[in-house]
PDB file of C-alpha atoms in Angstrom:
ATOM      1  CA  UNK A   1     -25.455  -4.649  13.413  1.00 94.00           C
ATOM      2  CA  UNK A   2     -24.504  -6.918  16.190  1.00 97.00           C
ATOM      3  CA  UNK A   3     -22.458 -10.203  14.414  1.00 97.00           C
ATOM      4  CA  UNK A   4     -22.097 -12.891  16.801  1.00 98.00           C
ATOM      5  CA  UNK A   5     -19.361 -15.572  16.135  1.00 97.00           C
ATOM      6  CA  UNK A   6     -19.595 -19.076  17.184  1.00 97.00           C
ATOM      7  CA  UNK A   7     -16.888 -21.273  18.236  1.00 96.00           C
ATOM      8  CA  UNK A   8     -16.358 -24.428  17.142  1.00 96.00           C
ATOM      9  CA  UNK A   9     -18.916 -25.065  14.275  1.00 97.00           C
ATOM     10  CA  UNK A  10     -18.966 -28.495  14.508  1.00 96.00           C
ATOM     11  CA  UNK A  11     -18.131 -30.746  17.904  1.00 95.00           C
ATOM     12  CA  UNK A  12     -18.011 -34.446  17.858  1.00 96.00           C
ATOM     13  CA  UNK A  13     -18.175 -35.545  21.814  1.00 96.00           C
ATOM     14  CA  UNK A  14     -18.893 -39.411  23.174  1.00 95.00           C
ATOM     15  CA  UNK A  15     -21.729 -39.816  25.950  1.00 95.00           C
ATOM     16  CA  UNK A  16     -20.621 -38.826  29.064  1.00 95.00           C
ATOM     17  CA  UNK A  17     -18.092 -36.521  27.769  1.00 96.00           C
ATOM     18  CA  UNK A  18     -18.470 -32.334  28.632  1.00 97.00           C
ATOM     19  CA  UNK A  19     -18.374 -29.593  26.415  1.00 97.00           C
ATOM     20  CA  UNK A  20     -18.438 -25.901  25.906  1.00 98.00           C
ATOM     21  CA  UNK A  21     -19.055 -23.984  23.141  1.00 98.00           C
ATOM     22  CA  UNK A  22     -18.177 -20.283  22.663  1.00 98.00           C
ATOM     23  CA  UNK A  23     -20.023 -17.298  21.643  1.00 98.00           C
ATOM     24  CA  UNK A  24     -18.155 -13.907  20.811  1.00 98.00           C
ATOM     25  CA  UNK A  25     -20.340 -10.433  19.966  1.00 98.00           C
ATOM     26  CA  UNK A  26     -18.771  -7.978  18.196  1.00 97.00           C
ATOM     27  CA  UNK A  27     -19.704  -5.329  20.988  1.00 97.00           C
ATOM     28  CA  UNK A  28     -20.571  -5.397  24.374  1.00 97.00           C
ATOM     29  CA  UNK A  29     -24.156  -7.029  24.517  1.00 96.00           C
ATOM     30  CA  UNK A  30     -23.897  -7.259  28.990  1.00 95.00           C
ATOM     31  CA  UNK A  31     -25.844 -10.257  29.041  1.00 94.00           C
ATOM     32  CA  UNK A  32     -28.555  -9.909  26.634  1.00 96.00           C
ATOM     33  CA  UNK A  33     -27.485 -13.397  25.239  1.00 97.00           C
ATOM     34  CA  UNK A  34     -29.957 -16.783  24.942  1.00 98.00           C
ATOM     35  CA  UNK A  35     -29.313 -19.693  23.546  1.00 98.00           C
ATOM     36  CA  UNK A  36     -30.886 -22.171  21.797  1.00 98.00           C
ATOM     37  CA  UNK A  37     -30.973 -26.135  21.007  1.00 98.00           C
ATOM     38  CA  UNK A  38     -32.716 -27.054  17.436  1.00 98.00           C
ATOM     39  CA  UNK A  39     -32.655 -30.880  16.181  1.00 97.00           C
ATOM     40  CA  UNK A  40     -33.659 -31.985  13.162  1.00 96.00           C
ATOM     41  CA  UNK A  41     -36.659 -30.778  11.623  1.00 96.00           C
ATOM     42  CA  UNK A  42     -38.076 -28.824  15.135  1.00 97.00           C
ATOM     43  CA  UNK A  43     -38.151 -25.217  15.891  1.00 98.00           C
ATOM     44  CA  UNK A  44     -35.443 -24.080  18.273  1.00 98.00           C
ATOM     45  CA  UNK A  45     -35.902 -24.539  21.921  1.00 98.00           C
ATOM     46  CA  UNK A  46     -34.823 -21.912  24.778  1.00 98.00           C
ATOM     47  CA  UNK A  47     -31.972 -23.435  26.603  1.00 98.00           C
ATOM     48  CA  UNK A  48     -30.448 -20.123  28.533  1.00 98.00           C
ATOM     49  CA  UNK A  49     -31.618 -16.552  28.820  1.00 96.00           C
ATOM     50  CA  UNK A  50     -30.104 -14.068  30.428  1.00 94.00           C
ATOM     51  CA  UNK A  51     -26.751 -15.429  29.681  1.00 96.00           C
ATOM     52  CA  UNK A  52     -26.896 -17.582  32.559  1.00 95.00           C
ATOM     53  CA  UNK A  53     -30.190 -18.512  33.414  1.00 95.00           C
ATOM     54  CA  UNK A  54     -31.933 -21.777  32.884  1.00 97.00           C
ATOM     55  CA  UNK A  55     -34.787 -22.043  31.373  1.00 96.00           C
ATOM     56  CA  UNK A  56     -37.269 -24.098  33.375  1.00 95.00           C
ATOM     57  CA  UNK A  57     -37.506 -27.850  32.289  1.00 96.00           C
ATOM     58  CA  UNK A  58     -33.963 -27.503  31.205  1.00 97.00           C
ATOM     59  CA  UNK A  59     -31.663 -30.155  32.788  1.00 96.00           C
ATOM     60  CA  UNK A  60     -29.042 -28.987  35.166  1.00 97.00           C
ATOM     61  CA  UNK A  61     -26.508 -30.223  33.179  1.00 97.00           C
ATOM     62  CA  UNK A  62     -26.541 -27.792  30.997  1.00 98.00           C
ATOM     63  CA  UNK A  63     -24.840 -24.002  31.772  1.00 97.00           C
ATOM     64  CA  UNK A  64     -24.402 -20.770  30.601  1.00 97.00           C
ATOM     65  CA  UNK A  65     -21.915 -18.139  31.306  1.00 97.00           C
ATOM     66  CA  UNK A  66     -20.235 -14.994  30.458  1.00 97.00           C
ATOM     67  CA  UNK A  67     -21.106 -11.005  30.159  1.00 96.00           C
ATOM     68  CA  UNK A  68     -20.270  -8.350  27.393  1.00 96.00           C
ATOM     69  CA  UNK A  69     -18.542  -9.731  24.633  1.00 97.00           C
ATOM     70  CA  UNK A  70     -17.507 -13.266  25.663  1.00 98.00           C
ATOM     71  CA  UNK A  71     -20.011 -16.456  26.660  1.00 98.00           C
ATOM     72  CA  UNK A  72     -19.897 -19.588  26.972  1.00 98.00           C
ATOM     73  CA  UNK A  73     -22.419 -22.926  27.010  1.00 98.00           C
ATOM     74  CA  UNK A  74     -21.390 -25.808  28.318  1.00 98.00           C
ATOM     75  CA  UNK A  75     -23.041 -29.202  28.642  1.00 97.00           C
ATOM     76  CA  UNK A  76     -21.445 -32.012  31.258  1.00 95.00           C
ATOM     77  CA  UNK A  77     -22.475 -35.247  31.131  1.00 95.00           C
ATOM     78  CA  UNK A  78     -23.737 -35.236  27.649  1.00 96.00           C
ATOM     79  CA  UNK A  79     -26.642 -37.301  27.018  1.00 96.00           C
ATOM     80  CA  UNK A  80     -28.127 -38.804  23.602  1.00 95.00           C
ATOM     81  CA  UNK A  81     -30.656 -36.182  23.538  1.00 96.00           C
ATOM     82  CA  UNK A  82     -28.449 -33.979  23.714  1.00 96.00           C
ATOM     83  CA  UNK A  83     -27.023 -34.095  20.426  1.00 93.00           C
ATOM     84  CA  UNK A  84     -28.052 -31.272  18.365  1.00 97.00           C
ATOM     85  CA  UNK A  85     -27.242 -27.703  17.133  1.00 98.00           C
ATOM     86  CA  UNK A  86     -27.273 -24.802  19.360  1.00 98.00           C
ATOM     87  CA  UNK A  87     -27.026 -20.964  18.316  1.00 98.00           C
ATOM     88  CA  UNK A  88     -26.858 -17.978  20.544  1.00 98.00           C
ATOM     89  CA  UNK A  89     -28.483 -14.907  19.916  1.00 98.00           C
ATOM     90  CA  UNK A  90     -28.021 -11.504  20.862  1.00 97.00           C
ATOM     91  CA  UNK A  91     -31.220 -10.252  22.244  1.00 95.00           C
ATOM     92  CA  UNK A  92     -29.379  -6.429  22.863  1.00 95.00           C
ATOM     93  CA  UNK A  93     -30.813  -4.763  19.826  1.00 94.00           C
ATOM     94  CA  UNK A  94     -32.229  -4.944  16.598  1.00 92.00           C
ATOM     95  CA  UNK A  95     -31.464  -6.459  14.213  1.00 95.00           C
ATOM     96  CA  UNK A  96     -31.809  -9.806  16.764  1.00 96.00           C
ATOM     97  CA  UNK A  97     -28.881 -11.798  15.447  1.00 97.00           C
ATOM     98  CA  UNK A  98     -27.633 -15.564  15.657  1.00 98.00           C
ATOM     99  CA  UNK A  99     -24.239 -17.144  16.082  1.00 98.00           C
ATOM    100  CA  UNK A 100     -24.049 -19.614  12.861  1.00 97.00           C
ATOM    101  CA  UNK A 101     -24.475 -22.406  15.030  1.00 98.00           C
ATOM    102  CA  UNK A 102     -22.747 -25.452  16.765  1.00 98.00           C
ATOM    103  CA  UNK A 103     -23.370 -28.948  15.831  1.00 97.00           C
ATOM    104  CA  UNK A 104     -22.552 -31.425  18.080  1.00 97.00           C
ATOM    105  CA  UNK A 105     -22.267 -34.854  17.310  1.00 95.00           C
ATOM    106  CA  UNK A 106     -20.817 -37.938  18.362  1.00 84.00           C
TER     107      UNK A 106
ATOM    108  CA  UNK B   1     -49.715 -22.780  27.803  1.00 88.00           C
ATOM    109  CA  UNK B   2     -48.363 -20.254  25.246  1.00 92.00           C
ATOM    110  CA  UNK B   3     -48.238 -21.974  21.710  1.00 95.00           C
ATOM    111  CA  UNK B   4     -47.442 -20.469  18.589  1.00 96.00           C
ATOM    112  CA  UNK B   5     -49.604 -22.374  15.288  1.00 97.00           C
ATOM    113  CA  UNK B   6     -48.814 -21.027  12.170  1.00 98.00           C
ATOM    114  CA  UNK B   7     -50.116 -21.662   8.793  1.00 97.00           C
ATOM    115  CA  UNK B   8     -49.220 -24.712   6.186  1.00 97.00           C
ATOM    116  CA  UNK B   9     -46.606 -25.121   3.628  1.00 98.00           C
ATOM    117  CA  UNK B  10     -46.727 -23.434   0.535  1.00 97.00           C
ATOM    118  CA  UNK B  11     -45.349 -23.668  -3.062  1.00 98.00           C
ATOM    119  CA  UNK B  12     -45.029 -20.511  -4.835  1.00 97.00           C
ATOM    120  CA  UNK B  13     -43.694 -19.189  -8.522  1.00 97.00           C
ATOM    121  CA  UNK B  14     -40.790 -16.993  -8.615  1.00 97.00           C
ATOM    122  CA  UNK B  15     -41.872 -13.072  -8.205  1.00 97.00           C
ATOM    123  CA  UNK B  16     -45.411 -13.996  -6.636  1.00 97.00           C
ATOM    124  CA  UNK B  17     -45.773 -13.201  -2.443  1.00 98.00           C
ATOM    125  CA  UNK B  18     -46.363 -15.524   0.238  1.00 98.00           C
ATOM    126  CA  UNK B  19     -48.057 -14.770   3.181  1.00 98.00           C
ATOM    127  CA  UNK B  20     -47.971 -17.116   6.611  1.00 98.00           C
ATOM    128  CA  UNK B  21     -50.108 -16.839   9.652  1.00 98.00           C
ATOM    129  CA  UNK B  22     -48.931 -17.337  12.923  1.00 97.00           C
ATOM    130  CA  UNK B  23     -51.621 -17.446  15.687  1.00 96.00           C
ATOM    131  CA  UNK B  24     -50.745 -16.850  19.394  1.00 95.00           C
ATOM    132  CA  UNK B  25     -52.990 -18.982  22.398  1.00 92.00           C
ATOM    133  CA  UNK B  26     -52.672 -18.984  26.044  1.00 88.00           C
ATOM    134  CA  UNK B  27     -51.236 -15.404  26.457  1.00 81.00           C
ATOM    135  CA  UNK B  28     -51.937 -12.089  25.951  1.00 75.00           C
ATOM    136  CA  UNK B  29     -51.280 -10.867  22.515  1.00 75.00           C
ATOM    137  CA  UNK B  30     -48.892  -7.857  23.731  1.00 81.00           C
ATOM    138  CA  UNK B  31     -45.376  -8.918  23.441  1.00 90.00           C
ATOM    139  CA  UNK B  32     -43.374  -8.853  20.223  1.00 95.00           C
ATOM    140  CA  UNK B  33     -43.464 -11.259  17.465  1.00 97.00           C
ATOM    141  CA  UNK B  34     -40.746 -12.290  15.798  1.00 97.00           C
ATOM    142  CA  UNK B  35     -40.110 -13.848  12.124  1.00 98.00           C
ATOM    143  CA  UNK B  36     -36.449 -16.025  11.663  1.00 98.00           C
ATOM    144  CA  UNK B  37     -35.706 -17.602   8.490  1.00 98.00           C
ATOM    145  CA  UNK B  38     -34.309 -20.785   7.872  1.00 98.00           C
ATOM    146  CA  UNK B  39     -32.784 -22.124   5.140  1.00 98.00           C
ATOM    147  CA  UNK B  40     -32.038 -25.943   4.494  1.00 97.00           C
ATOM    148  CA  UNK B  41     -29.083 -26.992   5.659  1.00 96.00           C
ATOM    149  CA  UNK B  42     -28.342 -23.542   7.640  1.00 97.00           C
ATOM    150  CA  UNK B  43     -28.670 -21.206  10.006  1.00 97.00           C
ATOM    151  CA  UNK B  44     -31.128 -18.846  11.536  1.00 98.00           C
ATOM    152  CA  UNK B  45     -31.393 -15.364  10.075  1.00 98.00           C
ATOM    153  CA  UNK B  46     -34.044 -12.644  12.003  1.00 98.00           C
ATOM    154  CA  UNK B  47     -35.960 -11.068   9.652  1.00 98.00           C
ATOM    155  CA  UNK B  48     -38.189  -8.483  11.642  1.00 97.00           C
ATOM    156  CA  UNK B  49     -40.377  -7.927  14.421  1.00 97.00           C
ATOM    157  CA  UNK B  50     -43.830  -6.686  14.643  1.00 97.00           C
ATOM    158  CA  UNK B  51     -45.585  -4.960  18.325  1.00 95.00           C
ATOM    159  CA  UNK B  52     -48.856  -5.479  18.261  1.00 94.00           C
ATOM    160  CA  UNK B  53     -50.270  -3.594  20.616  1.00 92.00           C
ATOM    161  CA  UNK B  54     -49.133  -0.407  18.244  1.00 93.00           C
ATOM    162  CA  UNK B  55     -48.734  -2.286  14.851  1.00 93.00           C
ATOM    163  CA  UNK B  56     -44.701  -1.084  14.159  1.00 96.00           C
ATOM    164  CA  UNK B  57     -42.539  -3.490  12.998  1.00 97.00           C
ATOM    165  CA  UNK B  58     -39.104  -3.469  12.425  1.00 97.00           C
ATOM    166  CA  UNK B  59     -37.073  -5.437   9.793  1.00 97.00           C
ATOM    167  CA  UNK B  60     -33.908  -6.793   9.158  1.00 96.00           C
ATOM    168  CA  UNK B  61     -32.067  -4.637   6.441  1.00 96.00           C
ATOM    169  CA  UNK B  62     -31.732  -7.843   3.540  1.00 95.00           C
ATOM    170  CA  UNK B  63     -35.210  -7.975   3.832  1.00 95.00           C
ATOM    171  CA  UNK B  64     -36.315  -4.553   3.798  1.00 94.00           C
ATOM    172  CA  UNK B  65     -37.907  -3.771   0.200  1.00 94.00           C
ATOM    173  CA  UNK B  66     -39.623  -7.296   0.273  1.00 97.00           C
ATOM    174  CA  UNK B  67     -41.114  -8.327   3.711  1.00 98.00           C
ATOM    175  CA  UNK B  68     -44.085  -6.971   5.600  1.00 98.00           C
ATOM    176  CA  UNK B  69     -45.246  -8.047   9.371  1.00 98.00           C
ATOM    177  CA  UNK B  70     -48.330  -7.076  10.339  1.00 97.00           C
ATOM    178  CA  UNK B  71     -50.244  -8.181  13.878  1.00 96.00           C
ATOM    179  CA  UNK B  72     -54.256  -8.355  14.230  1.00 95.00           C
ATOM    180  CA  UNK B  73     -55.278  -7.898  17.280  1.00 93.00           C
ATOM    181  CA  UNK B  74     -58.986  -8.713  17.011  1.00 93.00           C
ATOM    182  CA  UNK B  75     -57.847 -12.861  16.348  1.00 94.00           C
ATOM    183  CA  UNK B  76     -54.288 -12.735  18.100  1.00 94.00           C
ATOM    184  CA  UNK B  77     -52.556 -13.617  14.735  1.00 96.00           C
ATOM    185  CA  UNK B  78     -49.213 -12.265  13.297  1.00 97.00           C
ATOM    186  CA  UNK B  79     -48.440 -12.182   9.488  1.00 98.00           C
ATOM    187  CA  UNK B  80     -45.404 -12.425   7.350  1.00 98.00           C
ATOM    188  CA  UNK B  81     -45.498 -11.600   3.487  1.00 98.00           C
ATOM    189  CA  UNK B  82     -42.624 -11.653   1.364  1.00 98.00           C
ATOM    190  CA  UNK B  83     -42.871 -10.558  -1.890  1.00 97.00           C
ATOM    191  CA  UNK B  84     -40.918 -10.997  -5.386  1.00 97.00           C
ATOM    192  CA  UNK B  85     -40.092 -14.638  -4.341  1.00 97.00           C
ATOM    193  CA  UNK B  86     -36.541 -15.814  -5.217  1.00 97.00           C
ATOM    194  CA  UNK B  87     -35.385 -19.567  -5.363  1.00 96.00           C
ATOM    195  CA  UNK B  88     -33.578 -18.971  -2.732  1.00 96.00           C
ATOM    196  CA  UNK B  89     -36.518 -17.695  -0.374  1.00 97.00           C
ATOM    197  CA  UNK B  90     -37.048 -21.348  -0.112  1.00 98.00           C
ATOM    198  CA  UNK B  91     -37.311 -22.004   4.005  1.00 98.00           C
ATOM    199  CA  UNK B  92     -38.854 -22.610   7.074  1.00 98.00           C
ATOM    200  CA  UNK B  93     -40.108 -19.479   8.283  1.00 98.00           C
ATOM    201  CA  UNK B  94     -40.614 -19.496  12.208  1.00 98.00           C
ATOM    202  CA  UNK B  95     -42.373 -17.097  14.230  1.00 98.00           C
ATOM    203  CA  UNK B  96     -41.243 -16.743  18.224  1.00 97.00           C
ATOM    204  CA  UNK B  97     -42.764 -14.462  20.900  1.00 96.00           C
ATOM    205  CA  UNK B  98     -40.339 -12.190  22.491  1.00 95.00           C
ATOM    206  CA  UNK B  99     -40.545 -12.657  26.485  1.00 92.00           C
ATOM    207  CA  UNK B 100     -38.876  -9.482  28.130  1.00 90.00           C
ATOM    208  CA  UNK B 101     -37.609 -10.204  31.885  1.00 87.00           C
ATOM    209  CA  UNK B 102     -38.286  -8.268  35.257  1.00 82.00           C
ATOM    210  CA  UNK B 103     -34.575  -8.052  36.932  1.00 77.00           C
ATOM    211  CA  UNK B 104     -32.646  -4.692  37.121  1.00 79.00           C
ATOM    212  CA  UNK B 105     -31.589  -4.863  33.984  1.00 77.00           C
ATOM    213  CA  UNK B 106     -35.062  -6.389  31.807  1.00 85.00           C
ATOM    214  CA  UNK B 107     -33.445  -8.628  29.176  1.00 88.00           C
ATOM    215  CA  UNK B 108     -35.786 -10.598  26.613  1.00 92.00           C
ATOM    216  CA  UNK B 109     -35.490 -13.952  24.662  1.00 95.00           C
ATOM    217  CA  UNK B 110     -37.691 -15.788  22.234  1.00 96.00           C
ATOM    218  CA  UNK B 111     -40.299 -18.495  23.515  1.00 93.00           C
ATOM    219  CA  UNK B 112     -41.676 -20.257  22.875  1.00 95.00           C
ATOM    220  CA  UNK B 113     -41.543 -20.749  18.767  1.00 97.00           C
ATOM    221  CA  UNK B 114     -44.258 -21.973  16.161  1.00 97.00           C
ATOM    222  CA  UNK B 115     -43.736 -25.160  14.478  1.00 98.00           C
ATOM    223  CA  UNK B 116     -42.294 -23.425  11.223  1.00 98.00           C
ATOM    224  CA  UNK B 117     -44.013 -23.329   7.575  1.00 98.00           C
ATOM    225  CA  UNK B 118     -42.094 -24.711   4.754  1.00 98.00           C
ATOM    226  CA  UNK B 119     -41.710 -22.234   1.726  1.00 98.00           C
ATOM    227  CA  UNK B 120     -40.507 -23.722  -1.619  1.00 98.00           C
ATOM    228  CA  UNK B 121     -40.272 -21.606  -4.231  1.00 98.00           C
ATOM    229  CA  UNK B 122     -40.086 -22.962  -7.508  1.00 96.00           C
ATOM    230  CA  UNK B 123     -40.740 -22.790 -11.078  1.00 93.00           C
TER     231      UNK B 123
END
């Protein structure tokens, strides 16, 4: 199985302020990685596919980055909406796995 | 617009089954359906995968002896049962259509997701 290991597991950050969070595979997954934004008591929402590309609806300020084993999501600007967990997930093969998740708070 | 509506919450006994509905409008039913688990207060753990358009499904090893995912293609519905309920089954329990891609290299990502059924197992 693929284990994916998120990076930090908890942020706090301050409106306005930009972040990135980091997402490590234990093999090289090219970019079959998504990630996803959940808040409280809501299904997760697509954020990036692809590794890099943003879902549509998806604000701008949001990014994704990286290939093989290494990626990275990163948020400028941050909003109030945009506090929340986010999880990647290797999409590669089965079983689909998730990073444990990043919450970021203020 | 693709939505996902799956079935209500449920309370069940320890060692009975559960079964949850999850049924897919606004697309075609071809593309794989997934089932994630989540606990409360964690994180999301994939529990299998079902292709409806030839009925295999594929499951995550911790769940193996317990879960079943079926797909009916006559009302565009996926199914999850989990048997021999354990306190700690307690969950939402999403389902999420898998989207595959159309570059070079076709990758594939989940959405969008149902609204998740609650699960509490209890005595």
């Amino acid at each position: 199985d693929i284990q994916m290991t998120q990076s930090p597991s908890s942020l706090s950050a301050s409106l306005g302020d930009s972040v990135t969070i980091t997402c490590r595979a234990s093999q090289d997954i090219r970019t079959f990685l998504n990630w996803y934004q959940q808040k409280p008591g809501k299904p997760p929402n697509l954020l990036i596919y692809d590794a890099s590309t943003l879902q549509s609806g998806v604000p701008s300020r949001f990014s994704g980055g990286g290939s093989g084993a290494h990626f990275t999501l990163s948020i400028s600007s941050l909003q109030p909406e945009d506090f929340a967990t986010y999880y990647c997930q290797q999409s590669h093969s089965t079983p689909r796995t998730f990073g444990q998740g990043t919450k970021l708070e203020i | 617009e693709v939505q996902l509506l799956q079935s209500g919450a449920e309370v069940k006994k320890p060692g009975t089954a559960v079964k949850i509905s999850c049924k897919v409008s606004g697309s075609k039913f071809n593309t794989y359906i997934n089932w994630i688990q989540q606990a409360p207060g964690k994180g999301l753990e994939w529990m299998g995968l079902v292709d409806p358009e030839d009925g295999e499904a594929e499951y995550a090893e911790k769940f193996l002896d317990r879960v079943t995912i079926t797909a009916d293609t006559s009302t565009d519905t996926a199914y999850l049962e989990l048997s021999g309920l354990k306190s700690e089954d307690t969950a939402v329990y999403y389902c999420a259509l898998e989207i595959f891609g159309s570059g070079s290299i076709v990758t594939n990502w989940f959405d969008p997701w149902g609204q998740g059924t609650l699960v509490t197992v209890s005595s």
